[in-house]
Short mmCIF file of C-alpha atoms and ligand atoms in Angstrom, two decimals:
data_model
loop_
_atom_site.label_atom_id
_atom_site.label_comp_id
_atom_site.label_asym_id
_atom_site.label_seq_id
_atom_site.Cartn_x
_atom_site.Cartn_y
_atom_site.Cartn_z
CA UNK A 1 -3.92 -72.15 207.53
CA UNK A 2 -4.25 -74.53 204.60
CA UNK A 3 -2.87 -75.50 201.19
CA UNK A 4 -4.30 -73.85 198.03
CA UNK A 5 -7.90 -75.03 197.72
CA UNK A 6 -7.41 -76.43 194.22
CA UNK A 7 -5.41 -79.38 195.65
CA UNK A 8 -8.07 -80.10 198.24
CA UNK A 9 -10.51 -80.35 195.31
CA UNK A 10 -8.49 -82.29 192.72
CA UNK A 11 -7.02 -84.76 195.24
CA UNK A 12 -10.01 -85.09 197.56
CA UNK A 13 -10.55 -88.73 196.53
CA UNK A 14 -6.87 -89.72 196.65
CA UNK A 15 -5.66 -91.84 199.54
CA UNK A 16 -2.09 -91.61 198.26
CA UNK A 17 -1.12 -88.13 197.04
CA UNK A 18 1.87 -89.30 195.03
CA UNK A 19 2.48 -91.62 192.04
CA UNK A 20 2.58 -94.79 194.17
CA UNK A 21 -0.11 -97.48 194.16
CA UNK A 22 -1.05 -99.20 197.43
CA UNK A 23 1.14 -102.10 196.24
CA UNK A 24 4.20 -99.87 195.84
CA UNK A 25 3.62 -98.33 199.25
CA UNK A 26 3.47 -101.84 200.70
CA UNK A 27 6.64 -102.81 198.80
CA UNK A 28 8.44 -99.84 200.35
CA UNK A 29 7.23 -100.76 203.86
CA UNK A 30 8.48 -104.31 203.41
CA UNK A 31 11.77 -103.17 201.84
CA UNK A 32 12.62 -101.13 204.94
CA UNK A 33 12.44 -104.23 207.21
CA UNK A 34 10.58 -102.23 209.84
CA UNK A 35 10.66 -103.59 213.38
CA UNK A 36 7.38 -103.46 215.34
CA UNK A 37 7.36 -100.39 217.57
CA UNK A 38 9.57 -98.34 215.24
CA UNK A 39 8.60 -94.67 215.45
CA UNK A 40 8.01 -92.97 212.11
CA UNK A 41 7.77 -89.23 211.50
CA UNK A 42 6.07 -88.12 208.27
CA UNK A 43 6.33 -84.47 207.19
CA UNK A 44 3.55 -83.71 204.68
CA UNK A 45 1.65 -86.87 205.59
CA UNK A 46 -1.31 -86.15 203.32
CA UNK A 47 -4.22 -88.52 204.00
CA UNK A 48 -2.02 -90.72 206.17
CA UNK A 49 -1.97 -93.87 204.04
CA UNK A 50 1.71 -94.61 204.64
CA UNK A 51 1.58 -94.37 208.44
CA UNK A 52 -1.80 -96.10 208.74
CA UNK A 53 -1.01 -99.09 206.54
CA UNK A 54 2.49 -99.53 207.97
CA UNK A 55 1.03 -99.38 211.50
CA UNK A 56 -1.38 -102.14 210.47
CA UNK A 57 1.15 -104.24 208.55
CA UNK A 58 4.36 -103.70 210.53
CA UNK A 59 3.28 -102.48 213.96
CA UNK A 60 5.03 -99.11 213.67
CA UNK A 61 3.80 -96.04 215.52
CA UNK A 62 3.93 -92.62 213.98
CA UNK A 63 3.23 -88.94 213.75
CA UNK A 64 2.20 -87.13 210.59
CA UNK A 65 2.05 -83.38 210.06
CA UNK A 66 0.16 -81.87 207.15
CA UNK A 67 -0.99 -78.40 206.19
CA UNK A 68 -4.24 -79.59 204.59
CA UNK A 69 -7.10 -79.69 207.07
CA UNK A 70 -9.07 -81.98 204.75
CA UNK A 71 -6.25 -84.49 204.26
CA UNK A 72 -5.49 -84.50 208.00
CA UNK A 73 -9.13 -85.28 208.78
CA UNK A 74 -9.08 -88.05 206.17
CA UNK A 75 -5.91 -89.44 207.77
CA UNK A 76 -7.58 -89.61 211.20
CA UNK A 77 -10.61 -91.37 209.70
CA UNK A 78 -8.33 -93.84 207.94
CA UNK A 79 -6.53 -94.58 211.23
CA UNK A 80 -9.90 -95.37 212.84
CA UNK A 81 -10.92 -97.49 209.86
CA UNK A 82 -7.73 -99.57 210.02
CA UNK A 83 -7.84 -99.84 213.81
CA UNK A 84 -4.52 -98.08 214.37
CA UNK A 85 -5.70 -94.79 215.90
CA UNK A 86 -3.93 -95.64 219.16
CA UNK A 87 -0.57 -95.77 217.35
CA UNK A 88 -0.65 -92.96 214.80
CA UNK A 89 -1.44 -89.30 215.32
CA UNK A 90 -2.01 -86.63 212.71
CA UNK A 91 -1.29 -83.00 213.38
CA UNK A 92 -2.74 -80.25 211.21
CA UNK A 93 0.01 -77.68 210.74
CA UNK A 94 3.07 -76.44 208.94
CA UNK A 95 5.82 -79.06 208.96
CA UNK A 96 8.57 -76.56 208.03
CA UNK A 97 11.10 -76.70 210.85
CA UNK A 98 9.26 -79.52 212.65
CA UNK A 99 11.57 -81.65 214.82
CA UNK A 100 10.28 -84.62 216.82
CA UNK A 101 10.69 -84.46 220.62
CA UNK A 102 11.59 -88.16 220.81
CA UNK A 103 13.95 -89.28 218.06
CA UNK A 104 12.50 -91.62 215.46
CA UNK A 105 13.73 -94.65 213.55
CA UNK A 106 12.29 -93.44 210.25
CA UNK A 107 11.87 -89.78 209.24
CA UNK A 108 10.04 -89.21 205.97
CA UNK A 109 9.12 -86.44 203.59
CA UNK A 110 7.41 -88.00 200.60
CA UNK A 111 6.40 -85.69 197.77
CA UNK A 112 6.75 -82.50 199.77
CA UNK A 113 10.45 -81.54 199.87
CA UNK A 114 9.61 -77.83 199.54
CA UNK A 115 8.88 -78.18 203.29
CA UNK A 116 12.65 -78.21 203.86
CA UNK A 117 13.39 -75.78 201.02
CA UNK A 118 14.46 -78.59 198.65
CA UNK A 119 16.08 -82.01 198.96
CA UNK A 120 19.23 -80.86 200.81
CA UNK A 121 17.28 -78.82 203.36
CA UNK A 122 14.77 -81.64 203.82
CA UNK A 123 17.53 -84.13 204.60
CA UNK A 124 18.96 -81.70 207.17
CA UNK A 125 15.52 -81.23 208.72
CA UNK A 126 14.72 -84.95 208.84
CA UNK A 127 18.15 -85.74 210.33
CA UNK A 128 17.34 -83.57 213.35
CA UNK A 129 14.51 -85.97 214.31
CA UNK A 130 16.41 -89.17 213.59
CA UNK A 131 18.04 -91.52 216.07
CA UNK A 132 21.49 -92.70 215.08
CA UNK A 133 21.28 -95.49 212.55
CA UNK A 134 17.80 -94.36 211.49
CA UNK A 135 16.49 -94.14 207.95
CA UNK A 136 15.34 -91.06 206.09
CA UNK A 137 12.79 -91.34 203.28
CA UNK A 138 12.69 -88.71 200.58
CA UNK A 139 10.04 -88.90 197.84
CA UNK A 140 11.08 -86.81 194.88
CA UNK A 141 10.66 -86.50 191.09
CA UNK A 142 13.48 -87.13 188.63
CA UNK A 143 13.69 -87.00 184.84
CA UNK A 144 13.12 -90.35 183.10
CA UNK A 145 14.71 -88.68 180.10
CA UNK A 146 16.02 -85.14 179.75
CA UNK A 147 13.34 -82.71 178.58
CA UNK A 148 14.53 -81.35 175.22
CA UNK A 149 13.23 -77.85 175.98
CA UNK A 150 12.18 -75.73 178.93
CA UNK A 151 8.64 -75.84 177.53
CA UNK A 152 8.58 -79.60 178.02
CA UNK A 153 9.80 -79.15 181.61
CA UNK A 154 6.99 -76.69 182.25
CA UNK A 155 4.52 -79.18 180.74
CA UNK A 156 5.68 -81.56 183.46
CA UNK A 157 4.86 -78.99 186.15
CA UNK A 158 8.50 -78.05 186.73
CA UNK A 159 9.66 -74.43 186.59
CA UNK A 160 12.94 -75.32 184.90
CA UNK A 161 14.76 -78.39 183.56
CA UNK A 162 17.23 -77.77 186.39
CA UNK A 163 14.51 -78.42 189.01
CA UNK A 164 15.09 -82.16 188.72
CA UNK A 165 17.94 -84.57 187.93
CA UNK A 166 18.21 -87.79 185.92
CA UNK A 167 18.05 -90.86 188.14
CA UNK A 168 21.82 -91.60 188.23
CA UNK A 169 22.56 -87.98 189.14
CA UNK A 170 19.71 -87.95 191.69
CA UNK A 171 21.17 -91.03 193.37
CA UNK A 172 24.72 -89.66 193.22
CA UNK A 173 23.56 -86.36 194.73
CA UNK A 174 22.61 -88.06 198.00
CA UNK A 175 26.25 -89.07 198.45
CA UNK A 176 27.20 -85.42 198.11
CA UNK A 177 24.74 -84.71 200.91
CA UNK A 178 26.47 -87.20 203.19
CA UNK A 179 24.05 -90.08 202.74
CA UNK A 180 24.10 -93.66 201.51
CA UNK A 181 21.13 -94.68 199.42
CA UNK A 182 20.09 -97.95 201.11
CA UNK A 183 16.82 -98.70 199.29
CA UNK A 184 14.50 -97.23 196.72
CA UNK A 185 11.08 -97.89 195.21
CA UNK A 186 10.22 -96.11 191.97
CA UNK A 187 6.92 -95.14 190.41
CA UNK A 188 6.21 -96.29 186.86
CA UNK A 189 3.89 -95.01 184.18
CA UNK A 190 0.97 -97.14 185.39
CA UNK A 191 1.33 -95.94 188.96
CA UNK A 192 1.65 -92.34 187.71
CA UNK A 193 -1.67 -92.87 185.91
CA UNK A 194 -3.32 -93.71 189.24
CA UNK A 195 -2.16 -90.37 190.64
CA UNK A 196 -2.88 -88.18 187.61
CA UNK A 197 -5.87 -89.82 185.95
CA UNK A 198 -7.70 -90.20 189.26
CA UNK A 199 -7.85 -86.39 189.41
CA UNK A 200 -9.88 -86.25 186.20
CA UNK A 201 -12.91 -88.14 187.49
CA UNK A 202 -12.71 -86.22 190.76
CA UNK A 203 -12.70 -82.91 188.83
CA UNK A 204 -15.56 -83.97 186.58
CA UNK A 205 -17.76 -85.00 189.54
CA UNK A 206 -16.83 -81.85 191.46
CA UNK A 207 -17.83 -79.68 188.48
CA UNK A 208 -21.22 -81.37 188.33
CA UNK A 209 -21.96 -80.56 191.96
CA UNK A 210 -20.22 -77.15 192.12
CA UNK A 211 -21.01 -75.41 188.81
CA UNK A 212 -21.15 -71.93 190.38
CA UNK A 213 -18.06 -72.18 192.55
CA UNK A 214 -15.42 -69.46 192.05
CA UNK A 215 -12.91 -72.17 191.04
CA UNK A 216 -15.27 -73.88 188.55
CA UNK A 217 -13.67 -72.11 185.55
CA UNK A 218 -10.15 -73.12 186.60
CA UNK A 219 -11.15 -76.71 187.26
CA UNK A 220 -12.98 -76.84 183.91
CA UNK A 221 -9.89 -75.58 182.10
CA UNK A 222 -7.68 -78.06 183.94
CA UNK A 223 -9.94 -81.02 183.16
CA UNK A 224 -9.96 -80.02 179.49
CA UNK A 225 -6.18 -79.78 179.23
CA UNK A 226 -4.82 -82.26 181.76
CA UNK A 227 -5.15 -85.63 179.98
CA UNK A 228 -3.36 -84.58 176.78
CA UNK A 229 -0.74 -82.55 178.67
CA UNK A 230 -0.03 -85.47 180.97
CA UNK A 231 0.33 -87.97 178.10
CA UNK A 232 2.59 -85.61 176.13
CA UNK A 233 4.84 -84.48 178.97
CA UNK A 234 4.65 -85.88 182.49
CA UNK A 235 3.97 -89.48 181.56
CA UNK A 236 6.99 -89.57 179.25
CA UNK A 237 9.51 -87.42 181.05
CA UNK A 238 8.79 -87.43 184.77
CA UNK A 239 9.88 -90.19 187.09
CA UNK A 240 9.35 -90.33 190.82
CA UNK A 241 10.69 -92.42 193.61
CA UNK A 242 11.11 -92.78 197.33
CA UNK A 243 14.77 -92.98 198.30
CA UNK A 244 15.79 -94.49 201.64
CA UNK A 245 18.90 -92.81 203.05
CA UNK A 246 21.26 -93.32 205.97
CA UNK A 247 23.90 -90.84 207.09
CA UNK A 248 27.44 -91.91 206.23
N1 SAH B 1 3.20 -87.70 201.67
C1 SAH B 1 1.81 -87.71 201.25
C2 SAH B 1 1.35 -86.38 200.65
C3 SAH B 1 2.16 -85.87 199.49
S1 SAH B 1 1.38 -84.47 198.67
C4 SAH B 1 1.58 -88.80 200.24
O1 SAH B 1 2.56 -89.18 199.61
O2 SAH B 1 0.44 -89.24 200.06
C5 SAH B 1 2.12 -83.10 199.50
C6 SAH B 1 1.50 -82.88 200.88
O3 SAH B 1 2.21 -81.83 201.52
C7 SAH B 1 0.04 -82.47 200.84
O4 SAH B 1 -0.69 -83.34 201.67
C8 SAH B 1 0.04 -81.05 201.41
O5 SAH B 1 -1.12 -80.76 202.13
C9 SAH B 1 1.26 -81.08 202.27
N2 SAH B 1 1.92 -79.81 202.57
C10 SAH B 1 2.22 -78.79 201.71
N3 SAH B 1 2.90 -77.82 202.35
C11 SAH B 1 3.06 -78.25 203.64
C12 SAH B 1 3.68 -77.70 204.80
N4 SAH B 1 4.31 -76.52 204.77
N5 SAH B 1 3.65 -78.42 205.96
C13 SAH B 1 3.02 -79.62 206.01
N6 SAH B 1 2.41 -80.18 204.95
C14 SAH B 1 2.44 -79.51 203.78
#
């Protein structure tokens, strides 16, 4: 049970598998005014940077679930490195349908809302783990500007223009799902570069050490195309943010 291997290759050197820098992740942690001892659930926890750094900086405890064996191992190593392994645990598995036994103060799904079948389903899923008055975190793309054509949307990695909303509509949509938006931290083009451009050096190094791998051709093609495609499409059109929500 694992995610497609290509992600374990291209993002093997990422600590944060989304367009946030460590500074933005810290800004979000501070913005939430976390009390020490708050329990945090993270569906699709990746390499665990959010839970580990917030455990160190704010004294939270947490559980992360992720389908990537590699990222889960990296998360456990990071918890050891930051001295928080007694407060955060990382489970390798499918987070679809996962509900915490003890309700949490913060329930997050950051950059992985397919786990709940989209934003609406993810909010429903997170709410089942949340104590009353708790905060949900949803990390999700939005359009910085409307793609003029479906081709541009596909260049951004979307299937259709309709996959994402403009920021005002994205924010308004949470109201329709019964939630107040109580905080948000947004990516910017520089922080997107850290997510996307970091893949290029990882791919180049991987190709040098794995020239005969069955995925070498795909990775080669991706490294050739990705920088221009990113500058033309994603960097211009795609926004991303983490939205903090409370039930109305
Ligand atoms: N929240 C993390 C990771 C975001 S990337 C961060 O922001 O750094 C998306 C993550 O979802 C990847 O780590 C991937 O392994 C994980 N994932 C994909 N499908 C999943 C599933 N069904 N259950 C749990 N994790 C999943």
